mmCIF file of N, CA and C in Angstrom:
data_model
loop_
_atom_site.group_PDB
_atom_site.id
_atom_site.type_symbol
_atom_site.label_atom_id
_atom_site.label_comp_id
_atom_site.label_asym_id
_atom_site.label_seq_id
_atom_site.Cartn_x
_atom_site.Cartn_y
_atom_site.Cartn_z
ATOM 1 N N MET A 581 -22.413 -1.541 2.308
ATOM 2 C CA MET A 581 -23.719 -1.876 1.763
ATOM 3 C C MET A 581 -23.385 -1.700 0.239
ATOM 4 N N THR A 582 -23.867 -2.823 -0.659
ATOM 5 C CA THR A 582 -23.791 -2.376 -1.931
ATOM 6 C C THR A 582 -24.816 -1.876 -2.443
ATOM 7 N N GLU A 583 -24.617 -1.164 -3.871
ATOM 8 C CA GLU A 583 -25.792 -0.054 -4.430
ATOM 9 C C GLU A 583 -26.530 -0.954 -5.252
ATOM 10 N N LYS A 584 -27.859 -0.853 -5.415
ATOM 11 C CA LYS A 584 -28.719 -1.975 -6.219
ATOM 12 C C LYS A 584 -28.572 -1.605 -7.321
ATOM 13 N N ILE A 585 -28.499 -2.577 -8.192
ATOM 14 C CA ILE A 585 -28.453 -2.626 -9.796
ATOM 15 C C ILE A 585 -29.759 -2.814 -10.469
ATOM 16 N N ALA A 586 -30.961 -2.999 -9.587
ATOM 17 C CA ALA A 586 -32.335 -2.794 -10.353
ATOM 18 C C ALA A 586 -33.089 -2.364 -8.859
ATOM 19 N N LEU A 587 -34.202 -1.950 -9.885
ATOM 20 C CA LEU A 587 -34.927 -1.113 -8.444
ATOM 21 C C LEU A 587 -36.600 -1.582 -8.951
ATOM 22 N N THR A 588 -37.366 -1.517 -7.692
ATOM 23 C CA THR A 588 -38.451 -1.716 -8.232
ATOM 24 C C THR A 588 -39.374 -0.418 -8.698
ATOM 25 N N ILE A 589 -40.658 -0.342 -9.418
ATOM 26 C CA ILE A 589 -41.330 0.607 -9.491
ATOM 27 C C ILE A 589 -40.755 1.852 -8.515
ATOM 28 N N GLU A 590 -41.628 1.411 -7.342
ATOM 29 C CA GLU A 590 -41.620 2.812 -6.233
ATOM 30 C C GLU A 590 -40.166 3.072 -6.073
ATOM 31 N N GLU A 591 -39.073 2.079 -5.988
ATOM 32 C CA GLU A 591 -37.684 3.051 -5.938
ATOM 33 C C GLU A 591 -37.294 3.607 -6.688
ATOM 34 N N ALA A 592 -37.835 3.054 -8.251
ATOM 35 C CA ALA A 592 -37.322 3.807 -9.337
ATOM 36 C C ALA A 592 -38.034 5.391 -9.239
ATOM 37 N N ALA A 593 -39.048 5.497 -8.663
ATOM 38 C CA ALA A 593 -39.922 6.744 -8.671
ATOM 39 C C ALA A 593 -39.295 7.706 -7.642
ATOM 40 N N VAL A 594 -38.616 7.031 -6.850
ATOM 41 C CA VAL A 594 -38.046 8.141 -5.677
ATOM 42 C C VAL A 594 -36.754 8.337 -6.365
ATOM 43 N N TYR A 595 -35.749 7.729 -7.070
ATOM 44 C CA TYR A 595 -34.371 7.463 -7.667
ATOM 45 C C TYR A 595 -34.743 8.554 -8.662
ATOM 46 N N THR A 596 -35.841 8.727 -9.489
ATOM 47 C CA THR A 596 -35.597 9.471 -10.537
ATOM 48 C C THR A 596 -36.574 10.792 -10.416
ATOM 49 N N GLY A 597 -37.458 10.930 -9.632
ATOM 50 C CA GLY A 597 -38.361 11.511 -9.492
ATOM 51 C C GLY A 597 -39.621 11.596 -10.324
ATOM 52 N N ILE A 598 -39.975 10.629 -11.092
ATOM 53 C CA ILE A 598 -41.126 10.247 -12.242
ATOM 54 C C ILE A 598 -41.753 9.731 -11.299
ATOM 55 N N GLY A 599 -43.217 9.698 -11.442
ATOM 56 C CA GLY A 599 -44.078 9.076 -10.884
ATOM 57 C C GLY A 599 -44.143 7.741 -11.065
ATOM 58 N N ARG A 600 -45.068 7.082 -10.168
ATOM 59 C CA ARG A 600 -45.146 5.545 -10.344
ATOM 60 C C ARG A 600 -45.861 5.096 -11.674
ATOM 61 N N ASN A 601 -47.105 5.850 -11.597
ATOM 62 C CA ASN A 601 -48.050 5.780 -12.580
ATOM 63 C C ASN A 601 -47.035 5.964 -14.092
ATOM 64 N N THR A 602 -46.427 7.081 -14.229
ATOM 65 C CA THR A 602 -46.068 7.225 -15.376
ATOM 66 C C THR A 602 -44.892 6.482 -15.731
ATOM 67 N N LEU A 603 -43.949 5.931 -14.685
ATOM 68 C CA LEU A 603 -42.904 4.822 -15.115
ATOM 69 C C LEU A 603 -43.652 3.477 -15.646
ATOM 70 N N ARG A 604 -45.043 3.372 -14.906
ATOM 71 C CA ARG A 604 -45.813 2.012 -15.468
ATOM 72 C C ARG A 604 -45.925 1.954 -17.134
ATOM 73 N N GLN A 605 -46.188 3.423 -17.150
ATOM 74 C CA GLN A 605 -46.945 3.653 -18.428
ATOM 75 C C GLN A 605 -46.053 3.859 -19.654
ATOM 76 N N LEU A 606 -44.237 4.316 -18.949
ATOM 77 C CA LEU A 606 -43.259 4.027 -19.971
ATOM 78 C C LEU A 606 -43.098 2.751 -20.187
ATOM 79 N N ILE A 607 -43.074 1.728 -19.472
ATOM 80 C CA ILE A 607 -42.979 0.175 -19.418
ATOM 81 C C ILE A 607 -43.503 -0.320 -20.466
ATOM 82 N N ARG A 608 -45.132 0.134 -20.383
ATOM 83 C CA ARG A 608 -46.207 -0.191 -21.239
ATOM 84 C C ARG A 608 -45.859 0.313 -22.852
ATOM 85 N N TRP A 609 -45.573 1.346 -22.976
ATOM 86 C CA TRP A 609 -45.043 2.102 -24.078
ATOM 87 C C TRP A 609 -43.488 1.277 -24.510
ATOM 88 N N ASN A 610 -43.004 0.588 -24.116
ATOM 89 C CA ASN A 610 -41.850 0.049 -24.308
ATOM 90 C C ASN A 610 -40.791 0.878 -24.227
ATOM 91 N N SER A 611 -40.809 2.088 -23.746
ATOM 92 C CA SER A 611 -39.775 3.189 -23.696
ATOM 93 C C SER A 611 -38.369 2.962 -22.796
ATOM 94 N N ILE A 612 -38.719 1.829 -21.623
ATOM 95 C CA ILE A 612 -38.011 1.611 -20.719
ATOM 96 C C ILE A 612 -38.102 0.127 -20.556
ATOM 97 N N PRO A 613 -37.411 -0.724 -20.548
ATOM 98 C CA PRO A 613 -37.003 -2.185 -20.520
ATOM 99 C C PRO A 613 -37.271 -2.651 -18.983
ATOM 100 N N ALA A 614 -38.227 -3.500 -18.609
ATOM 101 C CA ALA A 614 -38.378 -3.840 -17.152
ATOM 102 C C ALA A 614 -38.096 -5.312 -17.395
ATOM 103 N N LEU A 615 -37.327 -5.889 -16.211
ATOM 104 C CA LEU A 615 -37.620 -7.349 -15.860
ATOM 105 C C LEU A 615 -39.057 -7.601 -15.119
ATOM 106 N N HIS A 616 -39.791 -8.889 -15.421
ATOM 107 C CA HIS A 616 -40.798 -8.803 -14.822
ATOM 108 C C HIS A 616 -40.670 -10.277 -14.036
ATOM 109 N N VAL A 617 -40.755 -9.922 -12.718
ATOM 110 C CA VAL A 617 -40.791 -10.944 -11.769
ATOM 111 C C VAL A 617 -42.053 -11.154 -11.004
ATOM 112 N N GLY A 618 -42.887 -12.199 -11.485
ATOM 113 C CA GLY A 618 -44.183 -12.012 -10.829
ATOM 114 C C GLY A 618 -44.838 -10.985 -11.488
ATOM 115 N N ARG A 619 -45.445 -10.677 -10.215
ATOM 116 C CA ARG A 619 -46.049 -9.185 -10.407
ATOM 117 C C ARG A 619 -45.301 -8.008 -10.278
ATOM 118 N N ARG A 620 -43.951 -8.312 -9.779
ATOM 119 C CA ARG A 620 -43.143 -7.262 -9.733
ATOM 120 C C ARG A 620 -42.177 -6.883 -10.797
ATOM 121 N N GLN A 621 -41.898 -5.654 -11.201
ATOM 122 C CA GLN A 621 -41.383 -5.129 -12.156
ATOM 123 C C GLN A 621 -39.916 -4.600 -11.892
ATOM 124 N N LEU A 622 -38.521 -4.952 -12.133
ATOM 125 C CA LEU A 622 -37.548 -4.367 -11.954
ATOM 126 C C LEU A 622 -36.704 -3.803 -12.917
ATOM 127 N N ILE A 623 -36.195 -2.330 -12.596
ATOM 128 C CA ILE A 623 -35.705 -1.644 -13.808
ATOM 129 C C ILE A 623 -34.143 -1.389 -13.276
ATOM 130 N N ARG A 624 -33.171 -1.641 -14.371
ATOM 131 C CA ARG A 624 -31.947 -1.261 -13.805
ATOM 132 C C ARG A 624 -31.376 0.063 -13.910
ATOM 133 N N THR A 625 -30.938 0.159 -12.869
ATOM 134 C CA THR A 625 -30.181 1.962 -12.718
ATOM 135 C C THR A 625 -29.475 2.446 -13.824
ATOM 136 N N ASP A 626 -28.724 1.562 -14.361
ATOM 137 C CA ASP A 626 -28.269 2.043 -15.856
ATOM 138 C C ASP A 626 -29.051 2.610 -16.913
ATOM 139 N N VAL A 627 -30.062 1.893 -16.779
ATOM 140 C CA VAL A 627 -31.200 1.817 -17.760
ATOM 141 C C VAL A 627 -31.970 3.143 -17.413
ATOM 142 N N LEU A 628 -32.491 3.522 -16.320
ATOM 143 C CA LEU A 628 -33.141 4.824 -15.685
ATOM 144 C C LEU A 628 -32.152 5.850 -16.206
ATOM 145 N N ASN A 629 -30.561 5.699 -15.746
ATOM 146 C CA ASN A 629 -29.825 6.598 -16.139
ATOM 147 C C ASN A 629 -29.827 7.437 -17.601
ATOM 148 N N GLU A 630 -29.649 5.979 -18.351
ATOM 149 C CA GLU A 630 -29.653 6.416 -19.571
ATOM 150 C C GLU A 630 -30.840 6.862 -20.172
ATOM 151 N N PHE A 631 -32.331 6.556 -19.666
ATOM 152 C CA PHE A 631 -33.335 6.961 -20.100
ATOM 153 C C PHE A 631 -33.557 8.495 -19.923
ATOM 154 N N LEU A 632 -33.078 8.775 -18.669
ATOM 155 C CA LEU A 632 -33.071 10.477 -18.377
ATOM 156 C C LEU A 632 -32.255 11.179 -19.014
ATOM 157 N N LEU A 633 -30.866 10.770 -19.495
ATOM 158 C CA LEU A 633 -30.079 11.638 -20.376
ATOM 159 C C LEU A 633 -30.710 11.641 -21.781
ATOM 160 N N LEU A 634 -31.332 10.737 -22.222
ATOM 161 C CA LEU A 634 -31.832 10.942 -23.795
ATOM 162 C C LEU A 634 -33.097 11.481 -23.823
ATOM 163 N N ASN A 635 -33.939 11.742 -22.726
ATOM 164 C CA ASN A 635 -35.018 12.389 -22.449
ATOM 165 C C ASN A 635 -34.939 13.876 -21.772
ATOM 166 N N GLN A 636 -33.922 14.253 -21.920
ATOM 167 C CA GLN A 636 -34.120 15.736 -21.040
ATOM 168 C C GLN A 636 -34.981 16.847 -21.863
ATOM 169 N N ASN A 637 -35.660 17.475 -21.135
ATOM 170 C CA ASN A 637 -36.277 18.539 -21.734
ATOM 171 C C ASN A 637 -37.806 17.865 -22.662
ATOM 172 N N THR A 638 -37.827 16.877 -21.990
ATOM 173 C CA THR A 638 -39.117 16.019 -23.220
ATOM 174 C C THR A 638 -40.208 15.885 -22.105
ATOM 175 N N ASP A 639 -41.582 16.032 -22.552
ATOM 176 C CA ASP A 639 -42.798 15.938 -21.937
ATOM 177 C C ASP A 639 -42.966 14.312 -22.186
ATOM 178 N N LEU A 640 -42.696 13.799 -21.104
ATOM 179 C CA LEU A 640 -42.963 12.249 -20.646
ATOM 180 C C LEU A 640 -44.606 11.807 -20.945
ATOM 181 N N ARG A 641 -45.661 12.679 -21.014
ATOM 182 C CA ARG A 641 -46.723 12.281 -21.172
ATOM 183 C C ARG A 641 -46.737 12.134 -22.846
ATOM 184 N N ASP A 642 -45.925 12.726 -23.554
ATOM 185 C CA ASP A 642 -46.425 12.454 -25.191
ATOM 186 C C ASP A 642 -45.442 11.329 -25.675
ATOM 187 N N ARG A 643 -45.952 10.384 -25.873
ATOM 188 C CA ARG A 643 -45.516 9.223 -26.233
ATOM 189 C C ARG A 643 -44.579 9.410 -27.573
ATOM 190 N N GLY A 644 -45.036 10.091 -28.529
ATOM 191 C CA GLY A 644 -44.237 10.701 -29.875
ATOM 192 C C GLY A 644 -42.754 11.209 -29.460
ATOM 193 N N ALA A 645 -42.835 11.963 -28.547
ATOM 194 C CA ALA A 645 -41.508 12.849 -28.453
ATOM 195 C C ALA A 645 -40.347 11.949 -27.351
ATOM 196 N N ILE A 646 -41.019 10.867 -26.548
ATOM 197 C CA ILE A 646 -39.933 9.806 -25.601
ATOM 198 C C ILE A 646 -39.226 9.354 -26.670
ATOM 199 N N ARG A 647 -37.879 9.316 -26.457
ATOM 200 C CA ARG A 647 -36.460 8.340 -27.190
ATOM 201 C C ARG A 647 -36.106 7.150 -26.115
ATOM 202 N N PRO A 648 -37.170 5.874 -26.879
ATOM 203 C CA PRO A 648 -36.907 4.824 -25.815
ATOM 204 C C PRO A 648 -35.176 4.261 -25.889
ATOM 205 N N VAL A 649 -35.165 3.797 -24.510
ATOM 206 C CA VAL A 649 -33.756 3.212 -24.166
ATOM 207 C C VAL A 649 -33.821 2.010 -25.231
ATOM 208 N N GLY A 650 -32.180 1.775 -25.528
ATOM 209 C CA GLY A 650 -31.909 0.656 -26.486
ATOM 210 C C GLY A 650 -32.393 0.583 -27.792
ATOM 211 N N GLN A 651 -33.034 1.958 -28.238
ATOM 212 C CA GLN A 651 -33.133 1.712 -29.904
ATOM 213 C C GLN A 651 -32.285 3.088 -30.341
ATOM 214 N N GLN A 652 -31.687 2.621 -31.353
ATOM 215 C CA GLN A 652 -30.837 3.428 -32.079
ATOM 216 C C GLN A 652 -31.748 4.316 -33.260
ATOM 217 N N GLU A 653 -31.365 5.557 -33.136
ATOM 218 C CA GLU A 653 -32.414 6.277 -34.339
ATOM 219 C C GLU A 653 -31.910 5.808 -35.885
ATOM 220 N N SER A 654 -32.556 6.078 -36.842
ATOM 221 C CA SER A 654 -31.888 5.415 -38.115
ATOM 222 C C SER A 654 -31.536 6.754 -38.924
#
């Protein structure tokens, strides 16, 4: 069996330990890019891994402290 390259919100919550509602909020804040397929949102596993590395020791409820994936700092 091959490893999935994208996960649903529920699967991403299990994979990362981040709550489903927090993941949805991070997507709304454009901190984590997601693919929208109908009502389903898919997040690539490499994006999740990068997000976790960028935001170690960060309170994910603090929008101003979060470093979004895919955006370079100036």
